[in-house]
Amino acid sequence: MLLATDLDGTFLGGTPVQKEQLYRIINNGKGIQLVFVSGRGLATILPLFNEPFMPKPEFIICDVGATILNGNTLQPIEPIHSLIEERWPGEEMVSGLLTSVKGLVPQNVPQQRRCSYFFNEHTDVDDLKYKVEQLNCDLVLSAGKFADVLPKDINKGYTLQMLAKQCHFPMEEILVAGDTFNDLSLFATGYKGVVVGNAEPGLLEATAGWHAIYHAKEEGAGGILEAMRYFSLVEE
Ligand SMILES: [Mg+2]
């Protein structure tokens, strides 16, 4: 199987015991290929590999889908990388236009081919939406505070689909996992999916009744383990 998982609140969430159990199953080579699919930039993913038991992913999709790398060489995966790059107007252009949006605060995090902001109830979201459209980009609002501006039609799910297609990975053997609204595109792929415990209510609502999506009780890694059993994806 291929496990394509969000990091914060998902693969990195749950109890230490659940994390160790999940990471051990992956490290023991039970035929599980791993893809990290994160809103983080690469610079804040790399330190994770110093943590005990942390499995090495075969691929890293980060920047909310705007970056795709080989997990070993950290080289961009072509031609997907170029396709994303072509659709990005550039940070200068994006931040230049959005600087006038009332109540929009830039996130001071490493980022490529996307611009991330904080928003709140004082933010002029209509103005933000209008300007993002002018840039021919996409806007993803999640967790009630994060606003990501992304290249047109690029998101976690679309980039994963391009990867799975390129690697000829069988659709029925893919499990996606996430916990907030920027993971919705992963669940919209039609692959099997698990919304882990303690997820953003909006994500639970949006995926309610979706045939291939399992809502786990356990949080983080515990929810992924629960779903692997539910879908009979691993032998115990
Ligand atoms: Mg998350």
Short mmCIF file of C-alpha atoms and ligand atoms in Angstrom, two decimals:
data_model
loop_
_atom_site.label_atom_id
_atom_site.label_comp_id
_atom_site.label_asym_id
_atom_site.label_seq_id
_atom_site.Cartn_x
_atom_site.Cartn_y
_atom_site.Cartn_z
CA MET A 1 0.00 0.00 0.00
CA LEU A 2 0.91 3.64 -0.34
CA LEU A 3 0.28 5.82 2.71
CA ALA A 4 0.05 9.50 1.74
CA THR A 5 -0.21 11.38 4.99
CA ASP A 6 -0.38 14.88 6.32
CA LEU A 7 2.15 15.53 9.13
CA ASP A 8 0.93 17.94 11.84
CA GLY A 9 -2.04 16.51 13.73
CA THR A 10 -1.90 13.35 11.60
CA PHE A 11 1.35 11.38 11.14
CA LEU A 12 2.97 13.39 13.97
CA GLY A 13 -0.17 13.29 16.16
CA GLY A 14 -1.47 10.67 18.58
CA THR A 15 0.21 9.13 21.61
CA PRO A 16 3.92 8.20 21.67
CA VAL A 17 2.88 4.52 21.79
CA GLN A 18 0.65 4.86 18.69
CA LYS A 19 3.37 6.70 16.81
CA GLU A 20 5.97 4.09 17.65
CA GLN A 21 3.61 1.32 16.58
CA LEU A 22 2.81 2.94 13.22
CA TYR A 23 6.42 3.92 12.50
CA ARG A 24 7.58 0.39 13.35
CA ILE A 25 5.07 -1.20 10.94
CA ILE A 26 6.36 1.07 8.17
CA ASN A 27 10.04 0.60 9.05
CA ASN A 28 9.61 -3.19 9.18
CA GLY A 29 9.06 -3.18 5.45
CA LYS A 30 5.54 -4.61 5.29
CA GLY A 31 5.28 -3.24 1.78
CA ILE A 32 4.14 0.21 2.83
CA GLN A 33 5.36 3.08 0.68
CA LEU A 34 5.25 6.43 2.43
CA VAL A 35 4.53 9.90 1.07
CA PHE A 36 4.55 12.96 3.31
CA VAL A 37 1.93 15.51 2.21
CA SER A 38 2.36 18.64 4.28
CA GLY A 39 1.64 22.34 4.47
CA ARG A 40 5.15 22.80 5.80
CA GLY A 41 8.06 23.96 3.69
CA LEU A 42 10.96 21.52 3.21
CA ALA A 43 13.22 23.34 5.70
CA THR A 44 10.85 22.52 8.57
CA ILE A 45 10.36 18.89 7.46
CA LEU A 46 14.04 17.89 7.35
CA PRO A 47 14.65 18.14 11.15
CA LEU A 48 11.96 15.43 11.64
CA PHE A 49 14.38 12.83 10.31
CA ASN A 50 16.47 13.21 13.49
CA GLU A 51 13.56 11.89 15.55
CA PRO A 52 13.74 8.26 16.73
CA PHE A 53 11.85 5.70 14.60
CA MET A 54 10.85 8.35 12.03
CA PRO A 55 10.42 6.47 8.72
CA LYS A 56 11.92 7.90 5.53
CA PRO A 57 9.26 8.80 2.95
CA GLU A 58 9.80 7.85 -0.67
CA PHE A 59 8.34 11.16 -1.76
CA ILE A 60 7.74 14.49 -0.04
CA ILE A 61 4.90 16.71 -1.16
CA CYS A 62 5.15 19.97 0.80
CA ASP A 63 4.17 23.64 0.53
CA VAL A 64 0.51 22.44 0.46
CA GLY A 65 1.16 20.59 -2.80
CA ALA A 66 3.37 23.18 -4.51
CA THR A 67 6.61 21.20 -4.00
CA ILE A 68 7.24 17.54 -4.86
CA LEU A 69 10.56 15.84 -4.12
CA ASN A 70 12.22 12.45 -4.08
CA GLY A 71 12.50 11.60 -0.36
CA ASN A 72 16.04 10.24 -0.70
CA THR A 73 17.71 12.65 -3.09
CA LEU A 74 15.45 15.66 -2.34
CA GLN A 75 15.45 16.34 -6.08
CA PRO A 76 12.24 17.70 -7.66
CA ILE A 77 10.04 15.15 -9.45
CA GLU A 78 9.73 16.08 -13.12
CA PRO A 79 7.68 16.91 -15.09
CA ILE A 80 5.29 17.61 -12.18
CA HIS A 81 7.61 20.21 -10.65
CA SER A 82 7.80 22.23 -13.87
CA LEU A 83 4.04 22.12 -14.34
CA ILE A 84 3.58 23.63 -10.85
CA GLU A 85 6.31 26.20 -11.44
CA GLU A 86 4.67 27.35 -14.70
CA ARG A 87 1.45 28.20 -12.88
CA TRP A 88 3.07 30.31 -10.14
CA PRO A 89 3.22 34.07 -10.76
CA GLY A 90 6.05 34.47 -8.23
CA GLU A 91 6.17 35.50 -4.60
CA GLU A 92 6.90 39.16 -5.38
CA MET A 93 3.82 39.48 -7.59
CA VAL A 94 1.55 37.69 -5.07
CA SER A 95 2.72 39.41 -1.89
CA GLY A 96 2.81 42.73 -3.76
CA LEU A 97 -0.88 42.57 -4.62
CA LEU A 98 -2.03 41.07 -1.31
CA THR A 99 -0.20 43.52 0.92
CA SER A 100 -3.21 45.86 0.67
CA VAL A 101 -5.72 43.26 1.95
CA LYS A 102 -7.00 44.45 5.30
CA GLY A 103 -6.21 42.15 8.24
CA LEU A 104 -4.05 39.70 6.28
CA VAL A 105 -0.79 38.81 8.05
CA PRO A 106 2.09 36.99 6.28
CA GLN A 107 3.25 33.75 7.89
CA ASN A 108 6.94 33.90 8.60
CA VAL A 109 7.70 30.33 7.45
CA PRO A 110 9.93 28.84 4.73
CA GLN A 111 7.79 28.59 1.58
CA GLN A 112 8.12 28.01 -2.15
CA ARG A 113 5.61 28.47 -4.99
CA ARG A 114 2.95 29.54 -2.47
CA CYS A 115 2.32 32.40 -0.06
CA SER A 116 0.85 31.65 3.34
CA TYR A 117 -0.94 34.09 5.61
CA PHE A 118 -2.91 34.27 8.84
CA PHE A 119 -6.45 35.56 8.67
CA ASN A 120 -9.06 36.29 11.35
CA GLU A 121 -12.51 37.85 11.74
CA HIS A 122 -11.09 41.30 10.87
CA THR A 123 -9.65 40.15 7.52
CA ASP A 124 -11.32 41.39 4.33
CA VAL A 125 -11.78 37.87 2.91
CA ASP A 126 -13.85 39.11 -0.07
CA ASP A 127 -11.00 41.42 -1.14
CA LEU A 128 -8.54 38.53 -0.62
CA LYS A 129 -10.61 36.20 -2.80
CA TYR A 130 -10.97 38.85 -5.51
CA LYS A 131 -7.22 39.53 -5.63
CA VAL A 132 -6.27 35.86 -5.62
CA GLU A 133 -8.57 35.41 -8.61
CA GLN A 134 -6.85 38.33 -10.37
CA LEU A 135 -3.53 36.51 -9.84
CA ASN A 136 -5.09 33.39 -11.39
CA CYS A 137 -4.17 31.49 -8.23
CA ASP A 138 -6.11 29.34 -5.75
CA LEU A 139 -6.96 30.16 -2.14
CA VAL A 140 -7.25 27.56 0.63
CA LEU A 141 -8.59 28.65 4.02
CA SER A 142 -8.11 26.17 6.86
CA ALA A 143 -8.30 25.77 10.63
CA GLY A 144 -10.02 29.18 10.83
CA LYS A 145 -6.67 31.00 10.66
CA PHE A 146 -4.50 29.82 7.74
CA ALA A 147 -4.83 31.26 4.24
CA ASP A 148 -2.67 29.65 1.56
CA VAL A 149 -2.32 31.15 -1.91
CA LEU A 150 -1.34 28.43 -4.38
CA PRO A 151 -0.68 28.02 -8.10
CA LYS A 152 -3.94 27.48 -10.05
CA ASP A 153 -5.48 24.04 -9.37
CA ILE A 154 -2.47 22.94 -7.30
CA ASN A 155 -3.21 21.36 -3.94
CA LYS A 156 -2.18 18.32 -1.92
CA GLY A 157 -4.62 16.01 -3.71
CA TYR A 158 -3.84 17.07 -7.27
CA THR A 159 -0.08 16.75 -6.79
CA LEU A 160 -0.53 13.31 -5.21
CA GLN A 161 -2.72 12.23 -8.13
CA MET A 162 -0.08 13.34 -10.64
CA LEU A 163 2.53 11.35 -8.69
CA ALA A 164 0.39 8.21 -8.42
CA LYS A 165 -0.33 8.38 -12.16
CA GLN A 166 3.34 8.83 -13.03
CA CYS A 167 4.34 5.89 -10.78
CA HIS A 168 1.43 3.74 -12.04
CA PHE A 169 0.38 3.18 -8.44
CA PRO A 170 -2.89 1.18 -8.15
CA MET A 171 -5.64 3.46 -6.87
CA GLU A 172 -7.17 0.83 -4.57
CA GLU A 173 -3.90 0.49 -2.63
CA ILE A 174 -3.63 4.17 -1.70
CA LEU A 175 -4.64 5.49 1.73
CA VAL A 176 -4.65 9.23 2.39
CA ALA A 177 -4.74 10.73 5.90
CA GLY A 178 -5.37 14.22 7.22
CA ASP A 179 -6.99 16.41 9.87
CA THR A 180 -7.66 19.93 8.55
CA PHE A 181 -9.35 21.64 5.63
CA ASN A 182 -6.21 21.86 3.50
CA ASP A 183 -6.40 18.04 3.39
CA LEU A 184 -9.84 18.10 1.73
CA SER A 185 -8.27 17.83 -1.74
CA LEU A 186 -6.63 14.55 -0.63
CA PHE A 187 -10.04 13.11 0.26
CA ALA A 188 -11.58 14.41 -2.97
CA THR A 189 -9.22 12.21 -5.03
CA GLY A 190 -11.46 9.17 -4.55
CA TYR A 191 -8.68 7.19 -2.87
CA LYS A 192 -9.39 5.48 0.44
CA GLY A 193 -8.95 8.03 3.21
CA VAL A 194 -8.93 8.54 6.95
CA VAL A 195 -9.91 11.74 8.71
CA VAL A 196 -8.14 11.23 12.04
CA GLY A 197 -9.66 11.99 15.46
CA ASN A 198 -9.83 15.59 16.68
CA ALA A 199 -10.03 16.85 13.09
CA GLU A 200 -11.24 20.30 12.05
CA PRO A 201 -15.09 20.17 12.21
CA GLY A 202 -15.36 21.64 8.71
CA LEU A 203 -13.39 18.74 7.28
CA LEU A 204 -15.59 16.18 9.07
CA GLU A 205 -18.69 17.91 7.73
CA ALA A 206 -17.34 18.16 4.20
CA THR A 207 -16.44 14.45 4.06
CA ALA A 208 -19.48 13.11 5.93
CA GLY A 209 -21.04 10.20 4.05
CA TRP A 210 -18.20 9.97 1.53
CA HIS A 211 -18.03 6.33 0.58
CA ALA A 212 -14.24 5.83 0.70
CA ILE A 213 -13.57 8.02 3.73
CA TYR A 214 -13.29 6.68 7.26
CA HIS A 215 -13.67 8.97 10.27
CA ALA A 216 -11.36 7.57 12.97
CA LYS A 217 -11.91 7.87 16.70
CA GLU A 218 -8.22 7.86 17.56
CA GLU A 219 -6.07 10.92 16.92
CA GLY A 220 -3.05 11.15 14.65
CA ALA A 221 -1.01 7.98 14.17
CA GLY A 222 -3.65 6.09 16.18
CA GLY A 223 -6.29 7.07 13.62
CA ILE A 224 -4.08 5.91 10.75
CA LEU A 225 -3.59 2.52 12.46
CA GLU A 226 -7.35 2.29 13.04
CA ALA A 227 -8.02 2.94 9.34
CA MET A 228 -5.38 0.46 8.17
CA ARG A 229 -7.28 -2.20 10.12
CA TYR A 230 -10.67 -0.94 8.94
CA PHE A 231 -9.62 -1.16 5.29
CA SER A 232 -7.65 -4.41 5.92
CA LEU A 233 -4.53 -2.81 4.48
CA VAL A 234 -2.01 -4.47 6.83
CA GLU A 235 -1.57 -7.91 8.30
CA GLU A 236 -1.26 -7.75 12.08
MG MG B 1 -2.57 18.63 9.77
#
